[in-house]
Coordinates of N, CA and C in Angstrom, one line a residue:
X584 N -66.8 124.0 195.8 CA -66.6 124.7 194.6 C -66.0 126.1 194.9
X585 N -65.0 126.5 194.1 CA -64.3 127.8 194.3 C -65.2 129.0 193.9
X586 N -65.1 130.0 194.6 CA -65.7 131.3 194.3 C -64.7 132.1 193.3
X587 N -65.3 132.6 192.4 CA -64.5 133.4 191.3 C -65.0 134.8 191.2
X588 N -64.2 135.7 190.9 CA -64.5 137.1 190.7 C -64.1 137.5 189.3
X589 N -65.0 138.0 188.5 CA -64.7 138.5 187.1 C -65.3 139.7 186.8
X590 N -64.7 140.4 186.0 CA -65.2 141.7 185.6 C -66.5 141.5 184.8
X591 N -67.5 142.4 185.2 CA -68.9 142.2 184.5 C -68.7 142.6 182.9
X592 N -69.6 141.9 182.2 CA -69.7 142.1 180.8 C -71.1 142.5 180.4
X593 N -71.3 143.1 179.2 CA -72.7 143.4 178.9 C -73.7 142.4 179.0
X594 N -73.4 141.1 178.8 CA -74.5 140.1 178.9 C -74.9 139.8 180.4
X595 N -74.2 140.4 181.3 CA -74.4 140.3 182.8 C -75.5 141.3 183.2
X596 N -75.8 142.3 182.3 CA -76.6 143.5 182.8 C -78.0 143.0 183.4
X597 N -78.6 142.2 182.7 CA -80.0 141.7 183.3 C -79.8 141.0 184.6
X598 N -78.8 140.2 184.8 CA -78.6 139.5 186.1 C -78.4 140.6 187.1
X599 N -77.5 141.5 186.8 CA -77.2 142.6 187.9 C -78.4 143.4 188.1
X600 N -79.2 143.8 187.1 CA -80.4 144.6 187.3 C -81.4 143.9 188.2
X601 N -81.6 142.6 188.0 CA -82.5 141.8 188.8 C -82.1 141.8 190.2
X602 N -80.7 141.6 190.4 CA -80.1 141.5 191.8 C -80.3 142.8 192.5
X603 N -80.0 143.9 191.8 CA -80.2 145.2 192.4 C -81.6 145.7 192.8
X604 N -82.6 145.0 192.0 CA -84.0 145.3 192.2 C -84.6 144.4 193.4
X605 N -83.8 143.4 193.8 CA -84.3 142.6 194.8 C -84.6 143.5 196.1
X606 N -85.6 143.4 196.8 CA -86.0 144.3 197.9 C -85.0 144.1 199.1
X607 N -84.5 142.8 199.2 CA -83.6 142.6 200.3 C -82.3 143.2 200.1
X608 N -81.9 143.5 198.8 CA -80.7 144.1 198.4 C -80.8 145.6 198.3
X609 N -81.9 146.0 197.6 CA -82.1 147.6 197.3 C -82.2 148.3 198.5
X610 N -82.8 147.8 199.6 CA -82.9 148.7 200.9 C -81.7 149.1 201.5
X611 N -80.6 148.4 201.1 CA -79.3 148.7 201.7 C -78.4 149.5 200.7
X612 N -78.9 149.8 199.5 CA -78.0 150.5 198.6 C -78.3 151.9 198.6
X613 N -77.2 152.7 198.2 CA -77.4 154.2 198.2 C -78.3 154.7 197.0
X614 N -78.6 155.9 197.0 CA -79.6 156.4 196.0 C -78.9 156.6 194.6
X615 N -77.7 156.6 194.6 CA -77.0 156.7 193.2 C -76.8 155.3 192.6
X616 N -77.2 154.3 193.2 CA -77.1 153.0 192.6 C -77.8 152.9 191.2
X617 N -77.2 152.3 190.2 CA -77.8 152.1 188.9 C -79.2 151.6 189.0
X618 N -80.2 152.0 188.4 CA -81.6 151.5 188.5 C -82.2 151.0 187.1
X619 N -81.4 151.3 186.0 CA -81.9 150.9 184.6 C -80.9 150.0 184.0
X620 N -81.2 149.4 183.0 CA -80.4 148.6 182.2 C -79.3 149.5 181.5
X621 N -79.7 150.6 181.1 CA -78.7 151.4 180.4 C -77.7 152.0 181.3
X622 N -78.1 152.4 182.6 CA -77.1 152.9 183.6 C -76.2 151.7 183.9
X623 N -76.6 150.4 184.0 CA -75.8 149.4 184.3 C -74.8 149.1 183.1
X624 N -75.3 149.1 182.0 CA -74.4 148.9 180.8 C -73.4 150.1 180.7
X625 N -73.7 151.3 181.1 CA -72.7 152.4 181.2 C -71.6 152.1 182.2
X626 N -72.0 151.5 183.4 CA -71.0 151.2 184.3 C -70.2 150.1 183.9
X627 N -70.7 149.0 183.3 CA -70.0 147.9 182.8 C -69.0 148.3 181.8
X628 N -69.4 149.2 180.8 CA -68.5 149.7 179.8 C -67.3 150.5 180.5
X629 N -67.6 151.3 181.5 CA -66.7 152.1 182.3 C -65.7 151.2 182.9
X630 N -66.2 150.1 183.5 CA -65.3 149.2 184.2 C -64.4 148.5 183.2
X631 N -64.8 148.2 182.0 CA -63.9 147.6 181.0 C -62.9 148.6 180.5
X632 N -63.3 149.8 180.3 CA -62.5 150.9 179.7 C -61.6 151.4 180.7
X633 N -61.9 151.4 182.1 CA -61.0 152.2 183.1 C -60.8 151.1 184.2
X634 N -60.2 149.9 184.0 CA -60.1 148.9 185.0 C -59.3 149.2 186.2
X635 N -58.4 150.2 186.1 CA -57.6 150.6 187.3 C -58.4 151.5 188.3
X636 N -59.5 152.1 187.8 CA -60.0 153.1 188.7 C -61.6 152.9 188.8
X637 N -62.2 151.9 188.2 CA -63.5 151.6 188.3 C -63.9 150.2 188.0
X638 N -64.7 149.6 188.9 CA -64.9 148.2 188.6 C -66.4 147.7 189.0
X639 N -66.9 146.9 188.1 CA -68.1 146.1 188.5 C -67.8 144.7 188.1
X640 N -67.8 143.9 189.2 CA -67.6 142.5 189.2 C -68.8 141.6 189.4
X641 N -68.8 140.4 188.8 CA -69.6 139.4 189.0 C -69.0 138.3 189.9
X642 N -69.7 137.9 191.0 CA -69.3 136.8 191.7 C -69.9 135.5 191.2
X643 N -69.0 134.6 190.9 CA -69.5 133.2 190.4 C -69.1 132.1 191.4
X644 N -70.1 131.2 191.4 CA -69.8 129.9 192.2 C -70.1 128.8 191.2
X645 N -69.0 128.0 190.8 CA -69.1 126.9 189.9 C -69.6 127.4 188.5
X646 N -69.2 128.5 188.1 CA -69.5 129.1 186.9 C -70.9 129.8 186.8
X647 N -71.7 129.8 187.9 CA -73.0 130.3 188.0 C -73.0 131.7 188.7
X648 N -73.6 132.6 188.1 CA -73.6 134.0 188.6 C -74.3 134.0 189.9
X649 N -73.7 134.5 191.0 CA -74.1 134.5 192.4 C -74.2 135.7 193.0
X650 N -73.6 136.7 192.5 CA -73.6 138.0 193.2 C -72.8 139.1 192.5
X651 N -72.6 140.2 193.1 CA -71.8 141.4 192.5 C -71.1 142.1 193.5
X652 N -70.1 142.9 193.1 CA -69.5 144.0 193.9 C -68.8 144.9 193.0
X653 N -68.5 146.0 193.5 CA -67.8 147.1 192.8 C -66.8 148.0 193.6
X654 N -66.1 148.8 192.9 CA -65.3 149.9 193.5 C -65.1 151.0 192.6
X655 N -64.6 152.1 193.1 CA -64.2 153.2 192.4 C -63.1 153.9 193.1
X656 N -62.3 154.6 192.3 CA -61.1 155.4 192.8 C -61.7 156.6 193.5
X657 N -61.3 156.6 194.8 CA -61.7 157.7 195.7 C -60.7 158.8 195.8
X658 N -59.4 158.4 195.7 CA -58.3 159.5 195.7 C -57.1 158.9 195.0
X659 N -56.8 159.5 194.0 CA -55.7 159.0 193.1 C -54.4 159.2 193.7
X660 N -54.1 160.3 194.3 CA -52.8 160.7 194.8 C -52.5 159.8 196.1
X661 N -53.4 159.4 196.8 CA -53.3 158.6 198.0 C -53.6 157.2 197.8
X662 N -54.0 156.8 196.5 CA -54.2 155.5 196.2 C -55.3 154.7 197.1
X663 N -56.5 155.5 197.2 CA -57.7 155.0 198.0 C -58.8 154.5 197.0
X664 N -59.3 153.3 197.2 CA -60.5 152.8 196.5 C -61.6 152.7 197.4
X665 N -62.7 153.0 197.0 CA -64.0 152.8 197.8 C -64.8 151.7 197.2
X666 N -65.0 150.7 198.1 CA -65.8 149.5 197.7 C -67.3 149.7 197.9
X667 N -68.1 149.1 197.1 CA -69.5 149.3 197.0 C -70.3 148.2 196.4
X668 N -71.5 148.2 196.7 CA -72.5 147.3 196.0 C -72.2 145.8 196.2
X669 N -71.8 145.4 197.3 CA -71.7 143.9 197.5 C -73.1 143.4 197.7
X670 N -73.5 142.4 196.8 CA -74.8 141.8 197.0 C -74.7 140.4 196.5
X671 N -75.3 139.4 197.2 CA -75.3 138.0 196.9 C -76.8 137.7 196.5
X672 N -77.0 136.9 195.4 CA -78.4 136.5 195.1 C -78.9 135.6 196.2
X673 N -80.3 135.8 196.5 CA -80.9 135.1 197.6 C -80.6 133.5 197.6
X674 N -80.6 132.9 196.4 CA -80.3 131.5 196.3 C -78.9 131.0 196.8
X675 N -78.0 132.0 196.9 CA -76.6 131.7 197.3 C -76.2 132.2 198.7
X676 N -77.2 132.8 199.4 CA -76.9 133.4 200.8 C -76.6 132.2 201.7
X677 N -75.8 132.6 202.8 CA -75.6 131.7 203.9 C -74.4 130.9 203.6
X678 N -73.7 131.0 202.6 CA -72.5 130.2 202.4 C -71.2 130.9 202.5
X679 N -71.2 132.2 202.9 CA -70.1 132.9 203.1 C -69.3 133.3 201.7
X680 N -70.1 133.3 200.6 CA -69.6 133.7 199.3 C -69.1 135.1 199.3
X681 N -69.9 136.0 200.0 CA -69.4 137.4 200.2 C -68.0 137.6 200.7
X682 N -67.8 136.7 201.7 CA -66.5 136.8 202.5 C -65.4 136.4 201.4
X683 N -65.5 135.3 200.8 CA -64.5 134.9 199.8 C -64.3 135.9 198.7
X684 N -65.5 136.4 198.1 CA -65.4 137.4 197.1 C -64.7 138.7 197.6
X685 N -65.1 139.1 198.7 CA -64.5 140.3 199.2 C -62.9 140.2 199.4
X686 N -62.5 139.0 199.9 CA -60.9 138.8 199.9 C -60.3 138.8 198.6
X687 N -61.0 138.2 197.5 CA -60.5 138.1 196.3 C -60.4 139.6 195.7
X688 N -61.4 140.4 196.0 CA -61.4 141.8 195.6 C -60.3 142.6 196.3
X689 N -60.1 142.3 197.6 CA -59.0 143.1 198.3 C -57.7 142.7 197.7
X690 N -57.4 141.4 197.4 CA -56.2 141.0 196.8 C -56.0 141.7 195.4
X691 N -57.0 141.8 194.6 CA -56.9 142.5 193.3 C -56.6 143.9 193.5
X692 N -57.2 144.6 194.4 CA -57.1 146.0 194.6 C -55.7 146.3 195.1
X693 N -55.4 145.7 196.1 CA -54.2 146.0 196.9 C -52.9 145.4 196.3
X694 N -52.9 144.2 195.8 CA -51.8 143.5 195.3 C -51.5 143.8 193.8
X695 N -52.6 143.7 193.1 CA -52.5 143.8 191.6 C -52.5 145.2 191.1
X696 N -53.5 146.0 191.6 CA -53.6 147.5 191.2 C -52.9 148.5 192.1
X697 N -52.4 147.9 193.2 CA -51.5 148.9 194.0 C -52.1 149.8 194.8
X698 N -53.4 149.6 195.2 CA -54.0 150.6 196.2 C -53.4 150.5 197.5
X699 N -53.4 151.6 198.2 CA -52.9 151.6 199.6 C -53.9 151.4 200.6
X700 N -55.2 151.8 200.3 CA -56.3 151.8 201.3 C -57.6 151.5 200.6
X701 N -58.4 150.7 201.2 CA -59.8 150.4 200.7 C -60.7 150.8 201.8
X702 N -61.7 151.6 201.4 CA -62.7 152.1 202.3 C -64.1 151.6 201.8
X703 N -65.0 151.6 202.9 CA -66.4 151.3 202.6 C -67.2 152.0 203.7
X704 N -68.5 152.2 203.3 CA -69.4 152.8 204.2 C -70.8 152.1 204.1
X705 N -71.3 151.8 205.3 CA -72.5 150.9 205.4 C -73.5 151.7 206.3
X706 N -74.8 151.6 205.8 CA -75.8 152.1 206.6 C -75.7 151.3 208.0
X707 N -75.8 152.0 209.1 CA -75.6 151.5 210.4 C -76.6 150.4 210.7
X708 N -77.8 150.5 210.2 CA -78.9 149.4 210.5 C -78.5 148.1 209.8
X709 N -77.7 148.1 208.9 CA -77.3 146.9 208.1 C -76.3 146.1 209.0
X710 N -76.7 145.5 210.0 CA -75.8 144.8 210.9 C -75.2 143.6 210.2
X711 N -75.8 142.9 209.3 CA -75.2 141.9 208.6 C -74.0 142.3 207.7
X712 N -74.1 143.5 207.1 CA -73.0 144.0 206.3 C -71.8 144.5 207.2
X713 N -72.1 145.0 208.4 CA -71.1 145.5 209.4 C -70.4 144.3 209.8
X714 N -71.0 143.1 210.2 CA -70.3 141.9 210.5 C -69.5 141.4 209.5
X715 N -69.9 141.4 208.3 CA -69.1 141.0 207.2 C -67.8 141.7 207.1
X716 N -68.0 143.0 207.1 CA -66.8 143.9 206.9 C -65.7 143.7 207.9
X717 N -66.2 143.4 209.1 CA -65.2 143.1 210.2 C -64.7 141.7 210.0
X718 N -65.4 140.7 209.6 CA -65.0 139.4 209.3 C -63.9 139.3 208.2
X719 N -63.9 140.1 207.3 CA -63.0 140.0 206.2 C -61.9 141.0 206.4
X720 N -61.7 141.6 207.6 CA -60.5 142.3 208.0 C -60.6 143.9 208.0
X721 N -61.7 144.5 207.7 CA -61.9 145.9 207.7 C -62.0 146.4 209.2
X722 N -61.4 147.5 209.4 CA -61.4 148.1 210.8 C -62.4 149.2 210.7
X723 N -63.3 149.1 211.7 CA -64.3 150.2 212.0 C -63.6 151.5 212.4
X724 N -63.8 152.5 211.6 CA -63.1 153.8 211.9 C -64.0 154.9 212.4
X725 N -65.3 154.7 212.4 CA -66.2 155.7 212.9 C -67.7 155.5 212.5
X726 N -68.4 156.4 212.9 CA -69.9 156.4 212.7 C -70.2 157.8 212.3
X727 N -70.8 158.0 211.1 CA -71.4 159.3 210.7 C -72.8 159.4 211.2
X728 N -73.1 160.3 212.2 CA -74.5 160.5 212.8 C -75.4 161.1 211.8
X729 N -76.6 160.6 211.7 CA -77.7 161.2 210.9 C -77.1 161.8 209.5
X730 N -76.3 161.1 208.9 CA -75.6 161.5 207.7 C -76.3 161.5 206.4
X731 N -77.2 160.6 206.3 CA -78.0 160.4 204.9 C -79.5 160.3 205.2
X732 N -80.1 161.0 204.2 CA -81.6 160.9 204.1 C -81.9 159.7 203.4
X733 N -82.6 158.8 204.1 CA -83.0 157.6 203.4 C -84.5 157.3 203.7
X734 N -85.4 157.2 202.7 CA -86.7 157.0 202.9 C -87.4 158.0 203.9
X735 N -87.0 159.2 203.7 CA -87.6 160.3 204.5 C -87.0 160.4 206.0
X736 N -86.0 159.6 206.3 CA -85.5 159.6 207.7 C -83.9 159.8 207.5
X737 N -83.4 160.6 208.6 CA -81.9 160.7 208.7 C -81.4 159.4 209.3
X738 N -80.4 158.8 208.7 CA -79.8 157.5 209.2 C -78.3 157.7 209.3
X739 N -77.7 156.9 210.3 CA -76.3 156.8 210.5 C -75.6 155.9 209.4
X740 N -74.4 156.1 209.3 CA -73.6 155.1 208.6 C -72.3 154.7 209.4
X741 N -71.6 153.6 209.0 CA -70.5 153.2 209.7 C -69.3 153.1 208.6
X742 N -68.2 153.7 209.0 CA -67.1 153.7 208.0 C -66.0 152.7 208.4
X743 N -65.6 152.0 207.4 CA -64.4 151.0 207.5 C -63.4 151.3 206.6
X744 N -62.2 150.7 206.9 CA -61.1 150.7 206.0 C -60.1 149.5 206.2
X745 N -59.5 149.2 205.2 CA -58.4 148.2 205.2 C -57.2 148.7 204.5
X746 N -56.0 148.7 205.2 CA -54.7 149.2 204.7 C -54.0 148.1 204.0
X747 N -53.1 148.4 203.0 CA -52.3 147.4 202.3 C -51.5 146.6 203.2
X748 N -50.9 147.2 204.3 CA -50.1 146.4 205.1 C -50.9 145.4 206.0
X749 N -52.2 145.7 206.2 CA -53.0 144.8 206.8 C -53.6 143.5 206.0
X750 N -53.4 143.7 204.8 CA -54.0 142.6 203.9 C -53.3 141.2 204.1
X751 N -52.0 141.2 204.4 CA -51.3 140.0 204.6 C -51.9 139.2 205.8
X752 N -52.2 140.0 206.9 CA -52.8 139.5 208.0 C -54.1 138.9 207.8
X753 N -54.9 139.5 206.8 CA -56.3 139.1 206.5 C -56.1 137.8 205.7
X754 N -55.1 137.7 204.8 CA -55.0 136.5 203.9 C -54.8 135.4 204.8
X755 N -54.1 135.5 206.0 CA -53.8 134.3 206.9 C -55.0 133.7 207.6
X756 N -56.0 134.6 207.6 CA -57.3 134.2 208.4 C -58.0 133.0 207.7

């Protein structure tokens, strides 16, 4: 079954809220992640109104909602997008859906929207997400030591990027 990526719509809000509330997902998300239905609906509306600079997407497998991911414009002049909130529902994990969805998102941002650089940042303890980033072509650029206060402790993060000229190489993988 093909993986599809589509822009989130208001009827997706409850699915997204449930996914973001899942403890296995929530522990790896930043503190500014939407936590209420109203916040999610605001993000969905913004994604629809500003599709070139903000996105909330639903990952589907065979027409069934399986996950989510998002992006926002980080630097307009330099055409940099920051990816965020990749999450797969527990029923769909272990099938590499995140890899396919990430590649679809990369193509959309780099080829269709004309971004030059995609960035993402991952809590260093999230080894599964770091491995995913590298599998889908992101290059590790560095580590921010004790950068974020999370659950009362300072934690490191790992920074990754993918450049437009690298996307063709990734597509061949």
